[in-house]
């Protein structure tokens, strides 16, 4: 068994579950739970979360990029169209990763955070779909 490949695949799936799952949780559970709070209270909560999130998100983004690059470089005999779909996935993935880093900024209004989260939850879902297509293309 190729243990390095298994470890890298696990790292890729675990880090993407944190990033995309976290976006869905924050958008559809955490943000609605602050309904009725003042804007100052919401910004304070957002800042506290941002401070805790920043280093963890940095690690998740680095692991995703490294494990994804490893996965790609290990591929051989790729079918026609694979690189096109991979390029589309990379664009959506960059959106997710870039905005995930922005979420670590303090002082952002909750409405703006919710817009960011809606965008990356949607892009994250698209990235997972394209990843499933990439896998199916090789069977
Ligand atoms: C938001 C960011 C990302 C998400 C949500 C994501 C999600 C996924 C998922 C769900 C898989 C399928 C795992 C499997 O079946 O083993 C996968 C595979 C893969 N990912 Fe990502 N990924 C992301 C970022 C990246 C990046 C940045 C790269 C490249 C630098 C990358 C390269 C790959 C490759 C090459 C595969 C293998 C696809 C195949 O089966 O041929 N991913 N990714």
mmCIF file of C-alpha atoms and ligand atoms in Angstrom:
data_model
loop_
_atom_site.group_PDB
_atom_site.id
_atom_site.type_symbol
_atom_site.label_atom_id
_atom_site.label_comp_id
_atom_site.label_asym_id
_atom_site.label_seq_id
_atom_site.Cartn_x
_atom_site.Cartn_y
_atom_site.Cartn_z
ATOM 1 C CA UNK A 1 0.000 0.000 0.000
ATOM 2 C CA UNK A 2 1.204 3.528 -0.818
ATOM 3 C CA UNK A 3 1.068 5.008 2.703
ATOM 4 C CA UNK A 4 2.251 8.467 1.630
ATOM 5 C CA UNK A 5 -0.557 8.700 -0.946
ATOM 6 C CA UNK A 6 -3.117 7.586 1.676
ATOM 7 C CA UNK A 7 -1.780 10.152 4.184
ATOM 8 C CA UNK A 8 -1.910 12.954 1.601
ATOM 9 C CA UNK A 9 -5.428 12.001 0.516
ATOM 10 C CA UNK A 10 -6.521 11.988 4.156
ATOM 11 C CA UNK A 11 -4.867 15.388 4.730
ATOM 12 C CA UNK A 12 -6.651 16.790 1.655
ATOM 13 C CA UNK A 13 -10.062 15.490 2.677
ATOM 14 C CA UNK A 14 -9.642 16.454 6.372
ATOM 15 C CA UNK A 15 -8.551 20.028 5.607
ATOM 16 C CA UNK A 16 -11.253 20.582 2.982
ATOM 17 C CA UNK A 17 -13.873 19.250 5.445
ATOM 18 C CA UNK A 18 -12.690 21.877 7.960
ATOM 19 C CA UNK A 19 -12.723 24.754 5.444
ATOM 20 C CA UNK A 20 -15.952 23.961 3.563
ATOM 21 C CA UNK A 21 -17.802 22.425 6.529
ATOM 22 C CA UNK A 22 -16.832 25.438 8.646
ATOM 23 C CA UNK A 23 -18.203 27.827 6.004
ATOM 24 C CA UNK A 24 -21.558 25.993 5.917
ATOM 25 C CA UNK A 25 -21.741 25.884 9.729
ATOM 26 C CA UNK A 26 -20.895 29.578 10.134
ATOM 27 C CA UNK A 27 -23.285 30.672 7.354
ATOM 28 C CA UNK A 28 -26.309 28.532 8.183
ATOM 29 C CA UNK A 29 -25.996 27.949 11.970
ATOM 30 C CA UNK A 30 -23.738 30.463 13.699
ATOM 31 C CA UNK A 31 -24.756 33.676 11.882
ATOM 32 C CA UNK A 32 -28.548 33.054 12.195
ATOM 33 C CA UNK A 33 -28.052 32.285 15.909
ATOM 34 C CA UNK A 34 -27.022 35.946 16.466
ATOM 35 C CA UNK A 35 -30.405 37.200 15.178
ATOM 36 C CA UNK A 36 -31.612 40.022 17.446
ATOM 37 C CA UNK A 37 -28.110 40.953 18.664
ATOM 38 C CA UNK A 38 -26.808 44.502 18.248
ATOM 39 C CA UNK A 39 -24.280 45.140 15.462
ATOM 40 C CA UNK A 40 -21.580 45.810 18.102
ATOM 41 C CA UNK A 41 -22.190 42.398 19.721
ATOM 42 C CA UNK A 42 -22.076 40.682 16.328
ATOM 43 C CA UNK A 43 -18.814 42.406 15.348
ATOM 44 C CA UNK A 44 -17.334 41.483 18.754
ATOM 45 C CA UNK A 45 -18.216 37.806 18.252
ATOM 46 C CA UNK A 46 -16.895 37.967 14.659
ATOM 47 C CA UNK A 47 -13.600 39.444 15.892
ATOM 48 C CA UNK A 48 -13.167 36.785 18.560
ATOM 49 C CA UNK A 49 -13.837 34.017 16.059
ATOM 50 C CA UNK A 50 -11.512 35.674 13.512
ATOM 51 C CA UNK A 51 -8.644 35.766 16.032
ATOM 52 C CA UNK A 52 -9.027 32.078 16.873
ATOM 53 C CA UNK A 53 -9.652 31.099 13.265
ATOM 54 C CA UNK A 54 -6.672 32.889 11.626
ATOM 55 C CA UNK A 55 -3.818 30.485 12.555
ATOM 56 C CA UNK A 56 -5.948 27.345 12.152
ATOM 57 C CA UNK A 57 -7.213 28.485 8.750
ATOM 58 C CA UNK A 58 -3.646 29.257 7.674
ATOM 59 C CA UNK A 59 -2.658 25.652 8.464
ATOM 60 C CA UNK A 60 -5.718 24.217 6.656
ATOM 61 C CA UNK A 61 -4.988 26.315 3.529
ATOM 62 C CA UNK A 62 -1.311 25.289 3.435
ATOM 63 C CA UNK A 63 -2.220 21.594 3.931
ATOM 64 C CA UNK A 64 -4.861 21.793 1.152
ATOM 65 C CA UNK A 65 -2.409 23.386 -1.285
ATOM 66 C CA UNK A 66 0.438 20.965 -0.480
ATOM 67 C CA UNK A 67 -1.699 17.808 -0.485
ATOM 68 C CA UNK A 68 -3.537 18.932 -3.658
ATOM 69 C CA UNK A 69 -0.257 19.607 -5.470
ATOM 70 C CA UNK A 70 1.062 16.225 -4.286
ATOM 71 C CA UNK A 71 -2.109 14.479 -5.537
ATOM 72 C CA UNK A 72 -1.794 16.185 -8.907
ATOM 73 C CA UNK A 73 1.909 15.456 -9.403
ATOM 74 C CA UNK A 74 1.344 11.763 -8.579
ATOM 75 C CA UNK A 75 -1.177 11.389 -11.441
ATOM 76 C CA UNK A 76 -0.147 9.595 -14.640
ATOM 77 C CA UNK A 77 -2.019 8.720 -17.863
ATOM 78 C CA UNK A 78 -4.657 11.384 -17.369
ATOM 79 C CA UNK A 79 -7.639 11.316 -19.761
ATOM 80 C CA UNK A 80 -8.425 14.152 -22.195
ATOM 81 C CA UNK A 81 -10.262 16.983 -20.487
ATOM 82 C CA UNK A 82 -8.776 16.275 -17.039
ATOM 83 C CA UNK A 83 -6.598 19.389 -17.032
ATOM 84 C CA UNK A 84 -9.465 21.592 -18.192
ATOM 85 C CA UNK A 85 -11.665 20.424 -15.283
ATOM 86 C CA UNK A 86 -8.720 20.686 -12.914
ATOM 87 C CA UNK A 87 -8.184 24.318 -14.015
ATOM 88 C CA UNK A 88 -11.854 25.128 -13.353
ATOM 89 C CA UNK A 89 -11.608 23.458 -9.942
ATOM 90 C CA UNK A 90 -8.451 25.467 -9.143
ATOM 91 C CA UNK A 91 -10.251 28.772 -9.864
ATOM 92 C CA UNK A 92 -13.135 27.935 -7.512
ATOM 93 C CA UNK A 93 -10.683 26.559 -4.921
ATOM 94 C CA UNK A 94 -8.703 29.823 -5.021
ATOM 95 C CA UNK A 95 -11.917 31.731 -4.320
ATOM 96 C CA UNK A 96 -12.603 29.498 -1.301
ATOM 97 C CA UNK A 97 -9.052 29.708 0.045
ATOM 98 C CA UNK A 98 -8.663 33.464 -0.530
ATOM 99 C CA UNK A 99 -11.941 34.396 1.164
ATOM 100 C CA UNK A 100 -11.303 31.898 3.993
ATOM 101 C CA UNK A 101 -8.163 33.898 4.794
ATOM 102 C CA UNK A 102 -10.150 37.166 4.654
ATOM 103 C CA UNK A 103 -12.493 35.761 7.315
ATOM 104 C CA UNK A 104 -9.580 36.013 9.764
ATOM 105 C CA UNK A 105 -9.714 39.832 9.554
ATOM 106 C CA UNK A 106 -11.148 41.711 12.541
ATOM 107 C CA UNK A 107 -13.658 44.604 12.353
ATOM 108 C CA UNK A 108 -15.812 43.184 9.522
ATOM 109 C CA UNK A 109 -19.616 43.725 9.661
ATOM 110 C CA UNK A 110 -21.636 40.518 10.061
ATOM 111 C CA UNK A 111 -23.617 41.184 6.843
ATOM 112 C CA UNK A 112 -20.341 41.212 4.916
ATOM 113 C CA UNK A 113 -19.109 38.032 6.608
ATOM 114 C CA UNK A 114 -22.417 36.351 5.697
ATOM 115 C CA UNK A 115 -21.974 37.392 2.025
ATOM 116 C CA UNK A 116 -18.420 36.009 2.022
ATOM 117 C CA UNK A 117 -19.585 32.773 3.664
ATOM 118 C CA UNK A 118 -22.449 32.309 1.180
ATOM 119 C CA UNK A 119 -19.964 32.676 -1.681
ATOM 120 C CA UNK A 120 -17.409 30.202 -0.366
ATOM 121 C CA UNK A 121 -20.025 27.657 0.736
ATOM 122 C CA UNK A 122 -21.343 27.682 -2.863
ATOM 123 C CA UNK A 123 -17.856 27.577 -4.422
ATOM 124 C CA UNK A 124 -16.826 24.843 -1.973
ATOM 125 C CA UNK A 125 -19.798 22.718 -3.046
ATOM 126 C CA UNK A 126 -18.806 23.240 -6.714
ATOM 127 C CA UNK A 127 -15.178 22.293 -5.952
ATOM 128 C CA UNK A 128 -16.319 19.043 -4.303
ATOM 129 C CA UNK A 129 -18.525 18.241 -7.315
ATOM 130 C CA UNK A 130 -15.694 18.863 -9.792
ATOM 131 C CA UNK A 131 -13.375 16.743 -7.622
ATOM 132 C CA UNK A 132 -15.871 13.875 -7.879
ATOM 133 C CA UNK A 133 -15.924 14.374 -11.684
ATOM 134 C CA UNK A 134 -12.089 14.295 -11.784
ATOM 135 C CA UNK A 135 -12.116 10.996 -9.904
ATOM 136 C CA UNK A 136 -14.853 9.485 -12.122
ATOM 137 C CA UNK A 137 -12.908 10.468 -15.260
ATOM 138 C CA UNK A 138 -10.166 8.002 -14.302
ATOM 139 C CA UNK A 139 -12.393 4.931 -13.835
HETATM 140 C C1 LIG B 1 -11.439 24.474 -1.397
HETATM 141 C C2 LIG B 1 -10.424 23.761 -1.736
HETATM 142 C C3 LIG B 1 -10.502 22.323 -2.121
HETATM 143 C C4 LIG B 1 -11.493 21.399 -1.905
HETATM 144 C C5 LIG B 1 -12.841 21.612 -1.208
HETATM 145 C C6 LIG B 1 -11.049 20.154 -2.486
HETATM 146 C C7 LIG B 1 -11.775 18.979 -2.457
HETATM 147 C C8 LIG B 1 -11.349 17.789 -2.972
HETATM 148 C C9 LIG B 1 -12.052 16.542 -2.873
HETATM 149 C C10 LIG B 1 -13.385 16.319 -2.147
HETATM 150 C C11 LIG B 1 -11.315 15.607 -3.526
HETATM 151 C C12 LIG B 1 -11.676 14.133 -3.728
HETATM 152 C C13 LIG B 1 -10.870 13.334 -2.742
HETATM 153 C C14 LIG B 1 -10.737 11.910 -3.178
HETATM 154 O O1 LIG B 1 -11.670 11.322 -3.752
HETATM 155 O O2 LIG B 1 -9.660 11.362 -2.924
HETATM 156 C C15 LIG B 1 -10.150 16.260 -4.058
HETATM 157 C C16 LIG B 1 -9.189 15.662 -4.829
HETATM 158 C C17 LIG B 1 -8.146 16.321 -5.427
HETATM 159 N N1 LIG B 1 -7.754 17.628 -5.205
HETATM 160 FE FE1 LIG B 1 -8.756 18.987 -4.115
HETATM 161 N N2 LIG B 1 -9.828 20.345 -3.057
HETATM 162 C C18 LIG B 1 -9.458 21.645 -2.849
HETATM 163 C C19 LIG B 1 -8.281 22.255 -3.229
HETATM 164 C C20 LIG B 1 -7.355 21.678 -4.050
HETATM 165 C C21 LIG B 1 -6.166 22.335 -4.529
HETATM 166 C C22 LIG B 1 -5.766 23.760 -4.160
HETATM 167 C C23 LIG B 1 -5.516 21.442 -5.327
HETATM 168 C C24 LIG B 1 -4.241 21.585 -6.080
HETATM 169 C C25 LIG B 1 -3.258 22.381 -5.738
HETATM 170 C C26 LIG B 1 -6.285 20.228 -5.350
HETATM 171 C C27 LIG B 1 -5.969 19.086 -6.048
HETATM 172 C C28 LIG B 1 -6.658 17.896 -6.003
HETATM 173 C C29 LIG B 1 -6.336 16.719 -6.782
HETATM 174 C C30 LIG B 1 -5.229 16.581 -7.806
HETATM 175 C C31 LIG B 1 -7.268 15.736 -6.416
HETATM 176 C C32 LIG B 1 -7.376 14.311 -6.990
HETATM 177 C C33 LIG B 1 -8.476 14.344 -8.038
HETATM 178 C C34 LIG B 1 -8.562 12.991 -8.733
HETATM 179 O O3 LIG B 1 -9.148 12.049 -8.165
HETATM 180 O O4 LIG B 1 -8.036 12.898 -9.856
HETATM 181 N N3 LIG B 1 -7.395 20.401 -4.560
HETATM 182 N N4 LIG B 1 -10.193 17.574 -3.696
#
